[in-house]
Coordinates of C-alpha atoms and ligand atoms in Angstrom, one line a residue:
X519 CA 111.1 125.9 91.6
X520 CA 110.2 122.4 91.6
X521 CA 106.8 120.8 93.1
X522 CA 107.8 117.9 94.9
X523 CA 106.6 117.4 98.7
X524 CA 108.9 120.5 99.6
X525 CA 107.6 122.8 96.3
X526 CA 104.0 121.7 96.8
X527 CA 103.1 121.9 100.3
X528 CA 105.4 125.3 100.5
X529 CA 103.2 126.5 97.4
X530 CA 100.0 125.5 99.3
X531 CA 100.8 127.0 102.4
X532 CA 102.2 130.4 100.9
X533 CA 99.0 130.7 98.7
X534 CA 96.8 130.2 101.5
X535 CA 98.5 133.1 103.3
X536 CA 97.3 135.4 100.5
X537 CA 100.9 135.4 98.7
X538 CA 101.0 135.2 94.5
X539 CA 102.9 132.1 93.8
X540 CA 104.4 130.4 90.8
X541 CA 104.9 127.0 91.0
X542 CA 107.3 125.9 88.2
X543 CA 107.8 121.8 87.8
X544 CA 109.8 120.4 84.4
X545 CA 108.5 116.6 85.2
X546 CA 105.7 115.4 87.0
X547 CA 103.7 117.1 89.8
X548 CA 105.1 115.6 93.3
X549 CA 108.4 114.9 92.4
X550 CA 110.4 112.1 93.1
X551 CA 108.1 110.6 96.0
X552 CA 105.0 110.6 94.3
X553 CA 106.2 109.6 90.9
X554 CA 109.4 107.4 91.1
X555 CA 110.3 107.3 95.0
X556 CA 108.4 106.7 98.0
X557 CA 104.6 105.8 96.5
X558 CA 105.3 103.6 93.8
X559 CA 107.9 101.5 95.3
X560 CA 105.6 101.3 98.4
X561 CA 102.3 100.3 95.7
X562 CA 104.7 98.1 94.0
X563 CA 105.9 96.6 97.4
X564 CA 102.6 96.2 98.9
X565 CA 101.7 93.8 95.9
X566 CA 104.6 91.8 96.3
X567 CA 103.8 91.4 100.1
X568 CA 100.4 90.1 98.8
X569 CA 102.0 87.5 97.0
X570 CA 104.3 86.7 99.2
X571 CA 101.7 86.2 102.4
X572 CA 99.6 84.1 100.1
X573 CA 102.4 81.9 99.4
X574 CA 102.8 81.4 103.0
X575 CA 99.4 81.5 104.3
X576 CA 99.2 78.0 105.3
X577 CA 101.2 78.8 108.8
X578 CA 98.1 80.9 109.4
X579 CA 96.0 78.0 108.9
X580 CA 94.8 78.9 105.4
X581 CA 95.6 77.1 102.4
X582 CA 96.2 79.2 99.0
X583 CA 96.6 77.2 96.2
X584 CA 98.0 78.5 92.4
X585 CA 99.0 81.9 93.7
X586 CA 100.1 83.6 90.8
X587 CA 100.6 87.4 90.3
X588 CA 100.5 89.6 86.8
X589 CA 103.3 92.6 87.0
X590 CA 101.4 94.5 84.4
X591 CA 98.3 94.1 87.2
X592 CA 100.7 95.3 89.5
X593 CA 102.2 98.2 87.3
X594 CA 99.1 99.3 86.1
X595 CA 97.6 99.7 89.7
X596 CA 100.8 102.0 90.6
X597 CA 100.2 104.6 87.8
X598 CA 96.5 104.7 88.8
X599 CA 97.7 105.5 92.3
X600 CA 100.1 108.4 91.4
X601 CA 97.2 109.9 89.1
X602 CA 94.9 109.4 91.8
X603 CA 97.8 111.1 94.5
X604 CA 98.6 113.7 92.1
X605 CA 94.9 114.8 91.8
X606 CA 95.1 115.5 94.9
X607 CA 98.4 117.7 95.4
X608 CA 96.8 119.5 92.5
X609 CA 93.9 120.3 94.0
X610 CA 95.9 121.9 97.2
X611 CA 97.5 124.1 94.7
X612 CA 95.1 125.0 93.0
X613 CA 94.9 128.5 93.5
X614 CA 98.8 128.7 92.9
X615 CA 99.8 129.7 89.0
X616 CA 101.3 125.8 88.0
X617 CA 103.9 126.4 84.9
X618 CA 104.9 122.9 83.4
X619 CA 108.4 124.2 82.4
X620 CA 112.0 123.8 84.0
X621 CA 112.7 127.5 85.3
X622 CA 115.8 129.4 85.0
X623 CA 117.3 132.0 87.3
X624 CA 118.1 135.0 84.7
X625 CA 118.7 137.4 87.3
X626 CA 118.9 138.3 91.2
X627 CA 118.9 141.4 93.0
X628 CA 117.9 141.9 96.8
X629 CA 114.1 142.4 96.2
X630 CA 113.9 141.0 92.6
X631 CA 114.7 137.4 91.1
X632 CA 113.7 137.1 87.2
X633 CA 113.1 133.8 86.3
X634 CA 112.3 132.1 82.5
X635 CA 110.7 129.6 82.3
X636 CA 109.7 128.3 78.1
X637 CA 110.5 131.8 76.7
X638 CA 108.3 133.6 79.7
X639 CA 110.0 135.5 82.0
X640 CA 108.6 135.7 85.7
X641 CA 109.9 138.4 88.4
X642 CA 109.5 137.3 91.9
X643 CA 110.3 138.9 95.2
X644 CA 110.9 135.6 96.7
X645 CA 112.5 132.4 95.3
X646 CA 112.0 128.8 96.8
X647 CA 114.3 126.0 95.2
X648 CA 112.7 123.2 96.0
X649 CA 114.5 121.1 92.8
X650 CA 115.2 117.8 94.5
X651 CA 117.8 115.2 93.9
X652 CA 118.9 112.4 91.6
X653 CA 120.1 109.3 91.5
X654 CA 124.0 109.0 91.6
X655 CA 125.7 107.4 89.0
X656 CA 128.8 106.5 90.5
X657 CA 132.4 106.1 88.4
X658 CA 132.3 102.6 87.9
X659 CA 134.0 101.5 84.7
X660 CA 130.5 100.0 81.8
X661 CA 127.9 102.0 84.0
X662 CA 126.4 104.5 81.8
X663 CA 124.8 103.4 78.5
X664 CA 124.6 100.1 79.7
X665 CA 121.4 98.3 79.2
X666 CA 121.4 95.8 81.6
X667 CA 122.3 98.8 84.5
X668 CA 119.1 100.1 86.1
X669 CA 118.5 102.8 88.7
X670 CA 115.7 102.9 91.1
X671 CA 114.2 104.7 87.8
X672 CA 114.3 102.5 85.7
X673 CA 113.2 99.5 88.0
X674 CA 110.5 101.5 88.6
X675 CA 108.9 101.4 85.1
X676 CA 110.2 98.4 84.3
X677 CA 107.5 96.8 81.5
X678 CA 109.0 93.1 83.0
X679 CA 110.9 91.5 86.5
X680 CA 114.5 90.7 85.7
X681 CA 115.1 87.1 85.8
X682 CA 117.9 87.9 88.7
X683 CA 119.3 90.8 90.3
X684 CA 122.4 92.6 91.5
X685 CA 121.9 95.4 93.4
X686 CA 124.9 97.5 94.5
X687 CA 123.9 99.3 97.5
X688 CA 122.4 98.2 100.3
X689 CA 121.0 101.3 101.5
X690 CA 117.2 102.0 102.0
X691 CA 117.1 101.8 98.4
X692 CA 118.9 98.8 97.6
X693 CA 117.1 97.1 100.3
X694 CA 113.8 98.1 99.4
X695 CA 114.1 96.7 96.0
X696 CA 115.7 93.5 97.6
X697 CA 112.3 93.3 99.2
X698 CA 110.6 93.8 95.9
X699 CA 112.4 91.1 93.9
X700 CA 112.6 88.4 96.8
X701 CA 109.0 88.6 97.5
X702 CA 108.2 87.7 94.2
X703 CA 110.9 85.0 93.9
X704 CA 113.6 86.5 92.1
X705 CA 117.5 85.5 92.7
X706 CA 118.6 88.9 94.4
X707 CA 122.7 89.7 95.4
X708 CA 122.8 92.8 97.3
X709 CA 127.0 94.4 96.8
X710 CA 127.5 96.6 99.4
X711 CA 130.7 98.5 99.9
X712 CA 131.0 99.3 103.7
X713 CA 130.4 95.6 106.3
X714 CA 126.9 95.7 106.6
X715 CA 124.4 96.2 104.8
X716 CA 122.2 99.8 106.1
X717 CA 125.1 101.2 107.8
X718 CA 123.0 103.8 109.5
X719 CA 120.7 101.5 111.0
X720 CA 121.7 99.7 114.6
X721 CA 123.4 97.0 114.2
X722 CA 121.3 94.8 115.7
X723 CA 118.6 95.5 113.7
X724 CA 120.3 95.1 110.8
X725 CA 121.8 91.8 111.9
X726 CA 117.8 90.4 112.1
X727 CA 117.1 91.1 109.0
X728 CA 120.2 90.5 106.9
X729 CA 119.9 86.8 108.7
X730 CA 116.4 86.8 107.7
X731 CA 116.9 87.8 104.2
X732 CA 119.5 85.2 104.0
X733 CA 117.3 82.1 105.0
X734 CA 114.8 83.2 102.1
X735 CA 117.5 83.1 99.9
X736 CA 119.1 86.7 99.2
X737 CA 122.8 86.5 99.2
X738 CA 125.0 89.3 100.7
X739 CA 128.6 90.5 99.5
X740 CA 129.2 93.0 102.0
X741 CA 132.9 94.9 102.3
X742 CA 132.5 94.2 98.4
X743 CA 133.7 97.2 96.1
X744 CA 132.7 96.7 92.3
X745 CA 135.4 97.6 90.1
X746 CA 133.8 97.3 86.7
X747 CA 130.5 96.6 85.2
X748 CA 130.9 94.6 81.9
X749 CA 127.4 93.8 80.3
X750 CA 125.4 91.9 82.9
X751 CA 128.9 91.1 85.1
X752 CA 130.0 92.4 87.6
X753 CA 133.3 92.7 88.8
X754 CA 134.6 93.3 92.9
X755 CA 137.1 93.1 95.0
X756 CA 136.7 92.3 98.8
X757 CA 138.4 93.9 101.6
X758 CA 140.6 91.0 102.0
X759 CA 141.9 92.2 98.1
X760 CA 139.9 89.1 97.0
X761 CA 138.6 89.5 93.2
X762 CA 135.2 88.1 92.3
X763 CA 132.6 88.5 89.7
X764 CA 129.0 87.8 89.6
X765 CA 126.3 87.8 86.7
X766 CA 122.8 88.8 86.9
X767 CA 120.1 89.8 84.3
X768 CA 119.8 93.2 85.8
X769 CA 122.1 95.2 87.8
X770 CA 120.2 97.9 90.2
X771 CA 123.0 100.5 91.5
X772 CA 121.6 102.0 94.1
X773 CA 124.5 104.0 96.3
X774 CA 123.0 107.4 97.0
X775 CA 121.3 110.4 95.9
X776 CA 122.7 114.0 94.8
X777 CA 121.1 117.4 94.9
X778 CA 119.5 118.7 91.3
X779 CA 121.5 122.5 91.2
X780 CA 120.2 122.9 87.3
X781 CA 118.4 126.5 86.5
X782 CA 120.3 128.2 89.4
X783 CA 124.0 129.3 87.4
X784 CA 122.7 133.1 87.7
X785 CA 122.7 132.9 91.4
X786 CA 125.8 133.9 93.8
X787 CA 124.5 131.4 95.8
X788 CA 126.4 129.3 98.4
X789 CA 126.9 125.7 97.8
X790 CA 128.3 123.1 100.5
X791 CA 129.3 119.6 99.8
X792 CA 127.1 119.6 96.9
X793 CA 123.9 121.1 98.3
X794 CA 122.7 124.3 98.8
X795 CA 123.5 125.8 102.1
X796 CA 120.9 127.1 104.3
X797 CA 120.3 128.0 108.0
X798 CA 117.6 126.9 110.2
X799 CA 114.9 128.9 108.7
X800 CA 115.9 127.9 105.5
X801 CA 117.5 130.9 104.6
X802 CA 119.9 130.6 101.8
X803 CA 123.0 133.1 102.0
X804 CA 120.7 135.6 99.4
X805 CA 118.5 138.0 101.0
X806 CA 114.9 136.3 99.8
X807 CA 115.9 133.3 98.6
X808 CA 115.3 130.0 100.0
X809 CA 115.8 126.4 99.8
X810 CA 113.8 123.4 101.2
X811 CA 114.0 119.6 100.6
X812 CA 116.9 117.1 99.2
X813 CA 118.7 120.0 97.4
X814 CA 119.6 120.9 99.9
X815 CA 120.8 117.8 101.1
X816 CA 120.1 117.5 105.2
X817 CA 118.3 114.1 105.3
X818 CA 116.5 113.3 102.3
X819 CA 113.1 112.6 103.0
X820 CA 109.7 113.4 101.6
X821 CA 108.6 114.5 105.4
X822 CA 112.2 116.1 106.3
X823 CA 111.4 118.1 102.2
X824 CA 107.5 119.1 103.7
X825 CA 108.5 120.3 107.1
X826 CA 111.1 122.4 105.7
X827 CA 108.7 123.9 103.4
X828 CA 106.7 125.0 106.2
X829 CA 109.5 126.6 108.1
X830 CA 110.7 128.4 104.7
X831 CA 107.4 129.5 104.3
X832 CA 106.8 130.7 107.6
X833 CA 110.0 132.6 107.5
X834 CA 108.8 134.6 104.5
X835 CA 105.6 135.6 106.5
X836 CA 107.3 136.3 109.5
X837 CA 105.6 134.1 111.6
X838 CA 106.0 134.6 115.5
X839 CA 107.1 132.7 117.1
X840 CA 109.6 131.8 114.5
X841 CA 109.6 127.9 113.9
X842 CA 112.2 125.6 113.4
X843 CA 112.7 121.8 112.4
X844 CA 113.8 119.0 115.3
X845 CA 116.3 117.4 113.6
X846 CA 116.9 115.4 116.6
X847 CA 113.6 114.0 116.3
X848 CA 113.1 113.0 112.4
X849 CA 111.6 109.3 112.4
X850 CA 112.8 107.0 109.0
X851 CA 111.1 104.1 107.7
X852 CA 113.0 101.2 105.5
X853 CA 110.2 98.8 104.0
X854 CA 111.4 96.0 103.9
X855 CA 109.8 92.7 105.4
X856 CA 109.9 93.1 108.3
X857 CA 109.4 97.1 108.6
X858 CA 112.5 99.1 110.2
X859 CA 111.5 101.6 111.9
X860 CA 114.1 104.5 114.0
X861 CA 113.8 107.9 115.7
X862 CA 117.1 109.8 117.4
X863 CA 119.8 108.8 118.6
X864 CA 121.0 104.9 118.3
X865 CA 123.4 103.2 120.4
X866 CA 126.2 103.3 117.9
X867 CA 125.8 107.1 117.7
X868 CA 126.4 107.6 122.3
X869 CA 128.7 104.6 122.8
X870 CA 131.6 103.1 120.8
X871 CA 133.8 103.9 117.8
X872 CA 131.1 105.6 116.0
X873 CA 130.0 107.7 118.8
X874 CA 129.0 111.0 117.6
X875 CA 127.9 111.9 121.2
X876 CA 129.3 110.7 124.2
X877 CA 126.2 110.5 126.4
X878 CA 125.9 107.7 129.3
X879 CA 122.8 106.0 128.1
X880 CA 120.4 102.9 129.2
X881 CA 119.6 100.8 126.6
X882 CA 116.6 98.8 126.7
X883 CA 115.5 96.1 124.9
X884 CA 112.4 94.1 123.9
X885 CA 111.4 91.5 121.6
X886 CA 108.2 92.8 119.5
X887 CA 106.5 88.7 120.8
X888 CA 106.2 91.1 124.2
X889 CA 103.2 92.3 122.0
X890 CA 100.2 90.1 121.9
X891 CA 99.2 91.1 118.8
X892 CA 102.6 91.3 117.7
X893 CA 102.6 87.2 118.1
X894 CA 99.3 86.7 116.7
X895 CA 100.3 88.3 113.8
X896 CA 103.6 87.9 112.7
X897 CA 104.0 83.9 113.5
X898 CA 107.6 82.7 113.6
X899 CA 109.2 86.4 114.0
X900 CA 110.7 87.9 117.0
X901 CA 111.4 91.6 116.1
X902 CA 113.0 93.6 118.4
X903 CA 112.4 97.4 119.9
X904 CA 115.5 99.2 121.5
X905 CA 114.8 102.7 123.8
X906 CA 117.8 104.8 124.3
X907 CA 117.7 107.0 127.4
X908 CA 119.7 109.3 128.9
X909 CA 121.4 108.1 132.1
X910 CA 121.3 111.2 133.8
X911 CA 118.4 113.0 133.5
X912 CA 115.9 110.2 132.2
X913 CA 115.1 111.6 128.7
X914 CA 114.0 109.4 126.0
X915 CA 117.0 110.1 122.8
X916 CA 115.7 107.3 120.3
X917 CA 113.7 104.3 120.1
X918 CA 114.8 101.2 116.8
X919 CA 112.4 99.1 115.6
X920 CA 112.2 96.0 113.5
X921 CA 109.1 94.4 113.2
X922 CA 105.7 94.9 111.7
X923 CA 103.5 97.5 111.2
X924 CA 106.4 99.4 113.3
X925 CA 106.5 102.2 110.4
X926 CA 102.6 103.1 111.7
X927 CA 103.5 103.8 115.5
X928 CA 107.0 105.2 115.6
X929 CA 105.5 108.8 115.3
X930 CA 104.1 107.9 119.1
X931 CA 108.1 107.9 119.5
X932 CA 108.8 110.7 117.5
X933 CA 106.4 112.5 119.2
X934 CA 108.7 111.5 123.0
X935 CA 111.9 112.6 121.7
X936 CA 110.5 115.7 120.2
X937 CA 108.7 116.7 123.4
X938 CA 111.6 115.2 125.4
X939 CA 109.8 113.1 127.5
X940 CA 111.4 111.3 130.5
X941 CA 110.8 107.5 131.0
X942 CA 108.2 108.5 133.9
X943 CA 106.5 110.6 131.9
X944 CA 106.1 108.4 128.6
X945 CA 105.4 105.3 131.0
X946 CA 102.2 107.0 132.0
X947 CA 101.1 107.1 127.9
X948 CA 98.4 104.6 127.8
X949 CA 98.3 102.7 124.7
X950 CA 95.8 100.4 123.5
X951 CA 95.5 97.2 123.4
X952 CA 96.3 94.5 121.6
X953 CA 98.1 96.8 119.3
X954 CA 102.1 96.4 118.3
X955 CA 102.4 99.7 119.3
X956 CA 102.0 98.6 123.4
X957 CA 105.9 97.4 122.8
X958 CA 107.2 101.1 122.6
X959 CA 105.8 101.3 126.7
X960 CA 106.8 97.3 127.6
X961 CA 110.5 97.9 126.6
X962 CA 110.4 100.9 129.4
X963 CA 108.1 99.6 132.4
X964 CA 110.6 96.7 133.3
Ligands
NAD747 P1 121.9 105.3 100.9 O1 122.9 106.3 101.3 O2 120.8 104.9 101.9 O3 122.6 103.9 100.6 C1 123.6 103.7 99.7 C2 124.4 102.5 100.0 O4 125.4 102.3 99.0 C3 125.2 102.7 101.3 O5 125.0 101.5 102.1 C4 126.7 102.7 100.8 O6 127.6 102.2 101.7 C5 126.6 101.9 99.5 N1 127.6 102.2 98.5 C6 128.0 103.4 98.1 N2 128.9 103.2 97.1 C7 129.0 101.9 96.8 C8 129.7 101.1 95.8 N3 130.4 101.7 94.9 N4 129.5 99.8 95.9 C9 128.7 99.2 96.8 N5 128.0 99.9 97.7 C10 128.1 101.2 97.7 O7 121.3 105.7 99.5 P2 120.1 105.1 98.6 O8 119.7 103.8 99.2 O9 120.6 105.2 97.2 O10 118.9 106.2 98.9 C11 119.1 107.5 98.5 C12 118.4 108.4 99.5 O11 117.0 108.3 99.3 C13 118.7 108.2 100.9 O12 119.1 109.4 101.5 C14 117.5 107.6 101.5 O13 117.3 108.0 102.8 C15 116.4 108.1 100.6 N6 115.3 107.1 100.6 C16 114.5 106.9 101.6 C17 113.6 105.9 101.7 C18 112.7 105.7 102.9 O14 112.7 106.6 103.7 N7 112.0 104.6 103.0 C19 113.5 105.1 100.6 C20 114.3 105.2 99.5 C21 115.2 106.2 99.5

């Protein structure tokens, strides 16, 4: 059920292995990433960067005069990219039977499910729910049926930019679209409840690019709770009980997403904090049935969804040895400008009031201008790279990045913390050079 990034590649992998498979998808083939998630906001966001390069090319030495951009240019290129993308994920399952219908559980016993799907009924021996997540609408008083209240949806297909924005949330997806809108010179206000903005991200790397945000104009309202939306106004209240209101065309609320548990009523399945609960194989509590990807809500991301699809699959086939997925070692990209870039465990999460492990650790630290082509590059930024080690016994536990291209080299330290490499060991990784990527060894030789 459902062929997003986990439905699809598990569908792929399971036909391949000679299994019958039924791929069932109500919406659009690739779910949320391909068609309102991770590829359009990155098509959407590349244009912007575009734009906004070309309106400061002259520090580079090159003078771009009447840059201009067209957002229906810029839309229209997104949907030819999903077609183009979703070409391709139907070609990997092609040998799969594709129904273009939201399924239904009907019925469950321990070696047959019964599925329906628009007035067909299916019988499977194995069931994969692989249904995703939505956005969250929280209960703010004037959210729903309010037309000047987008989510990432909505943004998303917008026909034309807002004059100004709001965005409640300052999460990866608040963020993101902060990106968006300030690149192409829109007034953004980013309302974010907890006192900082990304409040899984180190702090330090946050701190770099809120302060970098703000010279370009983005204001902040952090520790801000809205208490009503009326029309295009918002209304908050500060920590310090300090009421406040602010007025923009469009209002983005951006503050999470929750797992999609439509179609499956008929099952006695278990459900824990709003997600389906499943074990490390991905193994719901019902003998053949399975669950991979934000329903059931571990860390939602497309390559979190696709690697648990593997493992669920793999676990039907009874693969030897069985795998499993490194949580510990799951890298996560925020694009915004400059790229954020993190893998394990952060300071915040070995030292201090957050700690969620009390590990003596080494921190070390590096500007990204101790790359070469980090400083040819990306003139007037400093970026930073932080290594977390273990004190003890030498082992690399997480690297933080901000700085660009950092998204295109922090699988070099994914890859460490998943093989648990010790500093002497990575130190002897040649990388090559000039690349950004030579920061990930600098920050460890000194
Ligand atoms: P999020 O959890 O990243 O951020 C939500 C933010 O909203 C938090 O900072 C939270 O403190 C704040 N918030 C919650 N309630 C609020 C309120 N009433 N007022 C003001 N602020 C409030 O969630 P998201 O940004 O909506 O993203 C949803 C999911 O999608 C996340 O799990 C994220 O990882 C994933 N995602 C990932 C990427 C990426 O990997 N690049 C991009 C987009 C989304």
């Amino acid at each position: 059920m459902g062929a997003g990034p986990a439905g699809y590649t598990a569908a792929a992998l399971a036909s391949k292995a000679g299994m019958n498979v039924v791929l069932f998808e109500q919406d659009a083939i690739g779910g949320t990433c391909l068609n309102v998630g991770c590829i359009p906001t990155k098509t959407l966001l590349y244009s912007a960067k575009q734009y906004h390069n070309a309106c400061h090319a002259g520090k580079y030495g090159v003078t771009a005069t009447d840059v201009q951009f067209d957002f229906q240019k810029i839309q229209q290129r997104k949907t030819k990219i999903i077609r183009k993308l979703a070409a391709g994920i139907k070609s990997q399952v092609k040998d799969c039977t594709l129904v273009p219908f939201a399924a239904n559980v009907t019925a469950y016993s321990e070696n047959q499910i019964t599925l329906e799907a628009n007035g067909e009924t299916y019988g499977a021996e194995r069931l994969l729910i692989c249904t995703g997540s939505q956005n969250f609408v929280p209960p703010i008083p004037g959210i729903e049926n309010n037309p000047a209240v987008w989510n990432s949806t909505d943004a998303l297909a917008a026909k034309e930019l807002p004059a100004s924005i709001a965005i409640v949330g300052g999460g990866v997806i608040g963020m993101e679209f902060a990106t968006l809108y300030m690149e192409l010179g829109i007034q953004v206000t980013v309302v974010e409840a907890m006192p900082d903005i990304l409040p899984n991200i180190d702090s330090e790397v946050r701190t770099l690019l809120r302060e970098k945000y703000q010279k370009q104009g983005v204001q902040f309202l952090c520790s801000t709770k809205v208490q009503a939306i009326e029309g295009n106004r918002i209304i908050y209240q500060t920590a310090d009980n300090q009421p406040g209101e602010l007025e923009a065309d469009r209002i983005l609320v951006a503050v999470g997403r929750r797992a999609n548990l439509q179609g499956i009523d008929a099952l006695p399945i278990e459900i824990e904090r709003g997600a389906i609960k499943v074990n490390e194989f991905m193994q719901t509590n019902l003998q053949n049935v399975y669950a991979a990807g934000d329903v059931t809500g571990k860390i939602l991301l497309a390559h979190v969804a696709s690697r648990q699809a593997e493992v669920a699959v793999g676990r039907m086939l009874k693969q030897v040895p069985l795998q499993r997925i490194a949580y510990n070692a799951i890298p996560s990209v925020v694009y915004t400008n400059p790229e954020i870039a993190v893998v394990g465990l952060s300071e915040a999460d070995l030292q201090g009031k957050d700690c969620v492990l009390p590990i003596e650790c080494d921190i070390h630290r590096l500007p990204m201008t101790f790359s070469g082509r980090f400083v040819a590059e990306n003139e007037g930024e400093t970026g930073l790279c932080k290594v977390v080690v273990d004190r003890k016994n030498q082992t690399i536990l997480g690297v933080q990045m901000i700085g660009n291209p950092c998204s295109e080299f922090v699988a070099a330290a994914s890859f460490a913390v998943r093989m648990g490499y010790t500093l002497p060991e990575f130190r002897q990784v040649v990388f090559p050079h000039p690349t950004v990527s030579e920061i990930l060894r600098e920050t460890v030789i000194g």
